[in-house]
Coordinates of C-alpha atoms in Angstrom, one line a residue:
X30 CA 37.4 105.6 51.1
X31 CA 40.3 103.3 52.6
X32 CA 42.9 105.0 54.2
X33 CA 46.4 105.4 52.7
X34 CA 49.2 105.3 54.0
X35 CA 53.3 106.6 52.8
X36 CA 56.6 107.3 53.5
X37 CA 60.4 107.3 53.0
X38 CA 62.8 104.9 53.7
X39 CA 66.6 105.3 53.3
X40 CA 69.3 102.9 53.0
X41 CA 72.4 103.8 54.3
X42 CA 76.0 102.3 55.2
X43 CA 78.8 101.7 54.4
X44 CA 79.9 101.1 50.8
X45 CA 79.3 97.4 49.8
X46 CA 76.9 97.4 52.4
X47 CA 74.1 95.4 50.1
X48 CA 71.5 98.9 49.6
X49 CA 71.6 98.5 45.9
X50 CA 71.0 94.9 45.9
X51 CA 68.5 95.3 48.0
X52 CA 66.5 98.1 47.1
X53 CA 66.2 95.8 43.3
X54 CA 65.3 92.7 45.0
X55 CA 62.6 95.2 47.1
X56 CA 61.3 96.7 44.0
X57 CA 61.7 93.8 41.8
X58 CA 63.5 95.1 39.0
X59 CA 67.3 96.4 38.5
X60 CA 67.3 100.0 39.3
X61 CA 70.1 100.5 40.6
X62 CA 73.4 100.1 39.8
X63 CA 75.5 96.9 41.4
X64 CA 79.3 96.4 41.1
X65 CA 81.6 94.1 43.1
X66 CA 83.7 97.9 43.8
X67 CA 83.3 100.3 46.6
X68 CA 81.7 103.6 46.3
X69 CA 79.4 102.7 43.2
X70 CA 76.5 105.0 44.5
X71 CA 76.9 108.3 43.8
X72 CA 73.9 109.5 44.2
X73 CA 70.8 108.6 45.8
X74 CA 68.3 106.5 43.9
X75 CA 64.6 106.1 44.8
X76 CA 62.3 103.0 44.3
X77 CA 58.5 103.0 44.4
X78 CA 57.1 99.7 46.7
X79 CA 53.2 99.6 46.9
X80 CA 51.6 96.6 48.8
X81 CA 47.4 97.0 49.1
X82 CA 47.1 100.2 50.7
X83 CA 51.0 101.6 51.7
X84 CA 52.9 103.2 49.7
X85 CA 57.2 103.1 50.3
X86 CA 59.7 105.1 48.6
X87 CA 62.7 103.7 49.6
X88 CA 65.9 105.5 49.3
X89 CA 69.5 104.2 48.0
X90 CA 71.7 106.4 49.4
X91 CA 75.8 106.3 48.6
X92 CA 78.3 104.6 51.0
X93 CA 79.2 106.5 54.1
X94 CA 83.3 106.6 53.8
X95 CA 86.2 108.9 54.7
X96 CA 85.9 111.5 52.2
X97 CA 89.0 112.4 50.2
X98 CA 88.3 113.9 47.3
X99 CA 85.5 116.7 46.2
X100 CA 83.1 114.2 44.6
X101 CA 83.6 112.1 47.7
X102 CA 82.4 114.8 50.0
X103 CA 79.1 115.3 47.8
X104 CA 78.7 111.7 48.5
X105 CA 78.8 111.4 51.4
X106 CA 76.8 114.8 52.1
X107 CA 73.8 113.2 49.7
X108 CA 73.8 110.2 51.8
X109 CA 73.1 112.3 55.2
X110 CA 70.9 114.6 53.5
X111 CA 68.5 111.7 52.1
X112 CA 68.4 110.1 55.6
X113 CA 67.2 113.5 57.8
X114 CA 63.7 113.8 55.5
X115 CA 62.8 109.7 55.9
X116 CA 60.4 108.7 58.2
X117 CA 62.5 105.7 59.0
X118 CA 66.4 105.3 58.9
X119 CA 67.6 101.2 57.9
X120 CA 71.5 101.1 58.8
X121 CA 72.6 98.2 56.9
X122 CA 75.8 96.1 57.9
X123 CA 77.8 93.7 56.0
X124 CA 77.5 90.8 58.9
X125 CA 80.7 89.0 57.3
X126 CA 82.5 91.7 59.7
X127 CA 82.5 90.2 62.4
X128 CA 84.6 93.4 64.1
X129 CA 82.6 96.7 64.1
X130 CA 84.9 99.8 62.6
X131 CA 86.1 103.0 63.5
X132 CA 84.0 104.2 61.4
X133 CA 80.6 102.6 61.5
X134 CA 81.3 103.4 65.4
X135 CA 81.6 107.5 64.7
X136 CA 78.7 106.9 61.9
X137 CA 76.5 105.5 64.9
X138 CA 77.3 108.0 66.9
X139 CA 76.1 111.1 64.7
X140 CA 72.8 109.1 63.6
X141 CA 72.5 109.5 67.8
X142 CA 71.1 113.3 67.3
X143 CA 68.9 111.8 64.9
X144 CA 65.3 111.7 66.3
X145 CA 64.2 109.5 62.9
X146 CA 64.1 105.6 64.4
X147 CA 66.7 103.6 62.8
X148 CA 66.2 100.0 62.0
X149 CA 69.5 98.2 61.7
X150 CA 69.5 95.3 59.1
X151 CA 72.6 92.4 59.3
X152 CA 73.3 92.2 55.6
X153 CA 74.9 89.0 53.7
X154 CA 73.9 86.0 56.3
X155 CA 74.1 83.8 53.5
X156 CA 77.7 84.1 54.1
X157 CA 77.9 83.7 58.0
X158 CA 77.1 80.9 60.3
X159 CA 73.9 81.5 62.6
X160 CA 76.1 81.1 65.9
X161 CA 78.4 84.1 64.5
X162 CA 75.6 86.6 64.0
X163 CA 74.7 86.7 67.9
X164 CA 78.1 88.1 69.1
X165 CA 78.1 90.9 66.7
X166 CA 74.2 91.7 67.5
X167 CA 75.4 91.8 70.8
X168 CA 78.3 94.3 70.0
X169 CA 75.8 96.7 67.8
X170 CA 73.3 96.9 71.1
X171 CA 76.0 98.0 73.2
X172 CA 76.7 100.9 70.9
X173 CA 72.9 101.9 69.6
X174 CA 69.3 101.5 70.7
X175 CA 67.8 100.7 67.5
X176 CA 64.0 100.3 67.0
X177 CA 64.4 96.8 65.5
X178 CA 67.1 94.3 64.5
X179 CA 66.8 92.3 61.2
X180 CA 68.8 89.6 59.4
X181 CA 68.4 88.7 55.9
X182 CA 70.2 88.2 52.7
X183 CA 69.7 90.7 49.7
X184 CA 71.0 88.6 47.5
X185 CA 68.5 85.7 48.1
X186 CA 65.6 87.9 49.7
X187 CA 65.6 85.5 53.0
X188 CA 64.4 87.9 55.4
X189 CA 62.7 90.4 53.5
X190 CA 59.4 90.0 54.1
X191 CA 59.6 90.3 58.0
X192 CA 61.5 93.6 57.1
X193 CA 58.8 95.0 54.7
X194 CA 56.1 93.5 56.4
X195 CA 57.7 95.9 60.0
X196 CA 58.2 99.0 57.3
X197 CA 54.6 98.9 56.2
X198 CA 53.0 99.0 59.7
X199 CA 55.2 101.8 60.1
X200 CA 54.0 104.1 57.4
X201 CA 52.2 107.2 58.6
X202 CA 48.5 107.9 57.0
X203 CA 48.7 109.9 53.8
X204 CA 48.2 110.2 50.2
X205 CA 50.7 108.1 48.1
X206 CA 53.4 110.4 46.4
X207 CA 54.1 108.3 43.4
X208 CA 52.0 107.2 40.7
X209 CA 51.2 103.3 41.7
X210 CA 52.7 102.1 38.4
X211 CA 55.8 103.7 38.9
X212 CA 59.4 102.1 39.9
X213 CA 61.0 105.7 40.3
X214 CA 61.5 109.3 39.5
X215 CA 64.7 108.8 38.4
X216 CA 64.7 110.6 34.9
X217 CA 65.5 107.6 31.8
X218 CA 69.0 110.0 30.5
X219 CA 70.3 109.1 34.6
X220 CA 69.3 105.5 34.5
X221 CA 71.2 105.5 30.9
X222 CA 74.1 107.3 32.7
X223 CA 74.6 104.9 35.3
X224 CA 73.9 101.8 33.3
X225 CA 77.0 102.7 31.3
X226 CA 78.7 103.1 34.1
X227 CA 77.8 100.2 35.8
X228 CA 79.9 98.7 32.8
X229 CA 82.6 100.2 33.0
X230 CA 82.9 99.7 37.2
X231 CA 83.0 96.2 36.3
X232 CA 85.0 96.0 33.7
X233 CA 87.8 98.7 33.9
X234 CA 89.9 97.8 36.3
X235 CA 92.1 100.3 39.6
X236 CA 91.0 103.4 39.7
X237 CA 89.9 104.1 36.6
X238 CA 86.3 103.3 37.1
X239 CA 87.0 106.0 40.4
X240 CA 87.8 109.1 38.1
X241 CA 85.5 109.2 35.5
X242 CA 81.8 110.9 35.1
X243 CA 79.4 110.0 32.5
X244 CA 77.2 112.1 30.9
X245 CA 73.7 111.3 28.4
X246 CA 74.2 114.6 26.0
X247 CA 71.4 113.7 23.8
X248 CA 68.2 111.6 24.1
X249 CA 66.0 111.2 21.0
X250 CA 62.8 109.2 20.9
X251 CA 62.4 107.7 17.0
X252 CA 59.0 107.2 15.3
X253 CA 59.5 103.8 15.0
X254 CA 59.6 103.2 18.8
X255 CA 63.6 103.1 18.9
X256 CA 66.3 105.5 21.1
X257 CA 69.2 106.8 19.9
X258 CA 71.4 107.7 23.1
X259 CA 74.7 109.8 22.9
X260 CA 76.6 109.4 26.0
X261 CA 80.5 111.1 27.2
X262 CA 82.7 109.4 29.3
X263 CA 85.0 112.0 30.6
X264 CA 88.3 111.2 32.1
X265 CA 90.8 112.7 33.9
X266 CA 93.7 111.2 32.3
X267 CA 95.0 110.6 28.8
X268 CA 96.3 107.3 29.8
X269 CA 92.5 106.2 31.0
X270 CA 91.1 107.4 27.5
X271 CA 93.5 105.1 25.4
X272 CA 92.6 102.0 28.5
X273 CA 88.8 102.0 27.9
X274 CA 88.9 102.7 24.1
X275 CA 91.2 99.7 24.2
X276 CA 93.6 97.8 21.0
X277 CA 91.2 98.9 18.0
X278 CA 88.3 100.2 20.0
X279 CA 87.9 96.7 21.3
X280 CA 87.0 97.9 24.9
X281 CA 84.8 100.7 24.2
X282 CA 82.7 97.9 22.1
X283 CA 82.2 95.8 24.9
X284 CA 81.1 97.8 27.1
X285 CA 79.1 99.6 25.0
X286 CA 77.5 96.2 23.4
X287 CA 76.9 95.7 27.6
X288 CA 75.1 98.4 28.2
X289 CA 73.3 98.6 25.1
X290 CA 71.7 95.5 26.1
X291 CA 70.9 96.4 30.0
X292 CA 69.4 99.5 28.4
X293 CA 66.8 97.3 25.9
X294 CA 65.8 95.6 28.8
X295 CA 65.4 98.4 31.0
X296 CA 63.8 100.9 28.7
X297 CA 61.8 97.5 26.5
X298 CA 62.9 99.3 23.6
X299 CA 65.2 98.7 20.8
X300 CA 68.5 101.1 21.3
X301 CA 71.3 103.0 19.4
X302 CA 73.8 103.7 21.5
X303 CA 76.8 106.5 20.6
X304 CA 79.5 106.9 23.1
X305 CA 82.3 109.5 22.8
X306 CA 85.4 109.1 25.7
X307 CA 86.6 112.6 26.5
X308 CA 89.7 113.9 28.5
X309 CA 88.3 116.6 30.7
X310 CA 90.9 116.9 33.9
X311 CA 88.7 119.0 36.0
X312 CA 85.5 116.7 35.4
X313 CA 85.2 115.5 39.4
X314 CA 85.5 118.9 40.3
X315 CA 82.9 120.2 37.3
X316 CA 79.9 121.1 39.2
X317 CA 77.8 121.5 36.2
X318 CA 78.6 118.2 34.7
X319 CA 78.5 116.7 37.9
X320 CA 74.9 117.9 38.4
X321 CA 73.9 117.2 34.7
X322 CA 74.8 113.4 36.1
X323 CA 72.2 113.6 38.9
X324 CA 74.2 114.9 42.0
X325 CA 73.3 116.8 44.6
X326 CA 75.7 119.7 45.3
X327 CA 73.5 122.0 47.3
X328 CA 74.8 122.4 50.8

């Protein structure tokens, strides 16, 4: 019998670091969630790579930030938590700044008392010029011994293959903890939840997108191979209901026609989607709902 061999992976960062985009061009399909905004992730998301005889479950963690609010600190508390049970750690780094932060500095720092080895990976050189990349590698070394040092783009997926091709060798021997056919353990009513909000990152605008949760209350599965999805979007503020309802209900459609759609192709079946917008003022503080959504609260 050939030998198998598995592991963990996790992505972390800062927000608009690249995990997401990665972790789909890794895995090959749109798994998770990817805006243009900050702080997208909320919680951490788990694809399923197999290649011949290894087995990766790589981790999309949220964006390591100054916490402000409750939800924040959950966060940011999921993202540390999903980093201390990999068996390797992949810092990833937006290379288009060209000056290290505060507080990518301090995040460095604490991953120091971490005995996983860390992998940093120079995000985005589709944007940089090759020249500009060796000062800031330069800078990182100074402040970290990491394991390895990788460029690449996870837009384009220049890069990639040296980095999962490093990963695999990596892998300790062991059985493979996922089926082989599947993408992730995410369950469908959180892939629904974030798809919808996905849509409404990108197309409500301020912080609107920032204080709302959204919630699948009902899944059904139909004889004839159809879903009919209910979904809440709670808000903390009268004025955000009336914004994403919109003039007529002419926002709420298009977001709804939007995710509809992702859904189809996600879920390859045909889908009726009901969504309700709700005013709840303590919904980023609700521990229940915010669990029911797929975050992790447990200290």
């Amino acid at each position: 019998i050939d030998k198998k061999f598995s592991g963990f992976v996790s992505f972390i960062g800062a927000p608009n670091a690249g995990k997401s985009t990665l972790l789909n061009y890794v895995i090959g399909e749109k798994i998770s969630i990817v805006t243009h905004k900050k702080q997208t992730t909320r919680s951490t998301l788990k694809g399923v790579f197999v290649k011949k005889n290894t087995q990766i479950i790589f981790l999309d963690t949220p964006g390591l930030f100054n916490p402000k609010r409750y939800i924040d600190t959950i966060m940011v508390k999921t993202a540390w938590k999903s980093s201390n049970k990999s068996t390797i750690i992949c810092f990833l780094y937006d290379c288009t700044k060209s000056i290290i932060d505060g507080y990518t500095i301090k995040t460095l720092e604490e991953l120091k008392s971490n005995h996983t080895p860390i992998i940093l990976i120079l995000n985005k050189i589709d944007l940089v010029k090759k020249n500009e990349l060796l000062p800031l590698i330069h800078n990182f070394k100074k402040l970290f011994e990491f394991e390895e040092i990788f460029m690449l783009s996870a837009l384009d997926g220049s890069g990639t293959e040296l980095l999962l091709n490093s990963l695999i060798k990596k892998m300790p021997e062991g059985p493979f903890l996922y089926d082989e056919n599947d993408l992730t353990d995410t369950p469908k009513r959180q892939i629904a939840s974030e798809i919808l909000r996905e849509k409404l990152f990108i197309n409500m605008h301020d912080e609107i997108p920032y204080n709302l949760v959204v919630e699948t209350e009902s899944w059904k599965e139909k004889i004839n191979t159809s879903i009919e999805i209910y979904q809440n979007i709670y808000v903390t503020k009268k004025s955000h209901k009336g914004i994403i309802i919109g003039h007529l209900g002419k926002n709420i459609k298009m977001v709804g026609i939007l995710a509809r759609k992702d859904m189809e192709n996600f879920f390859d079946k045909k889908v009726h989607l009901y969504i309700k917008v709700k005013v709840r003022e303590n919904c980023l503080q609700d521990t229940k709902l915010l669990e029911s959504t797929g975050l992790d609260i447990s200290d």
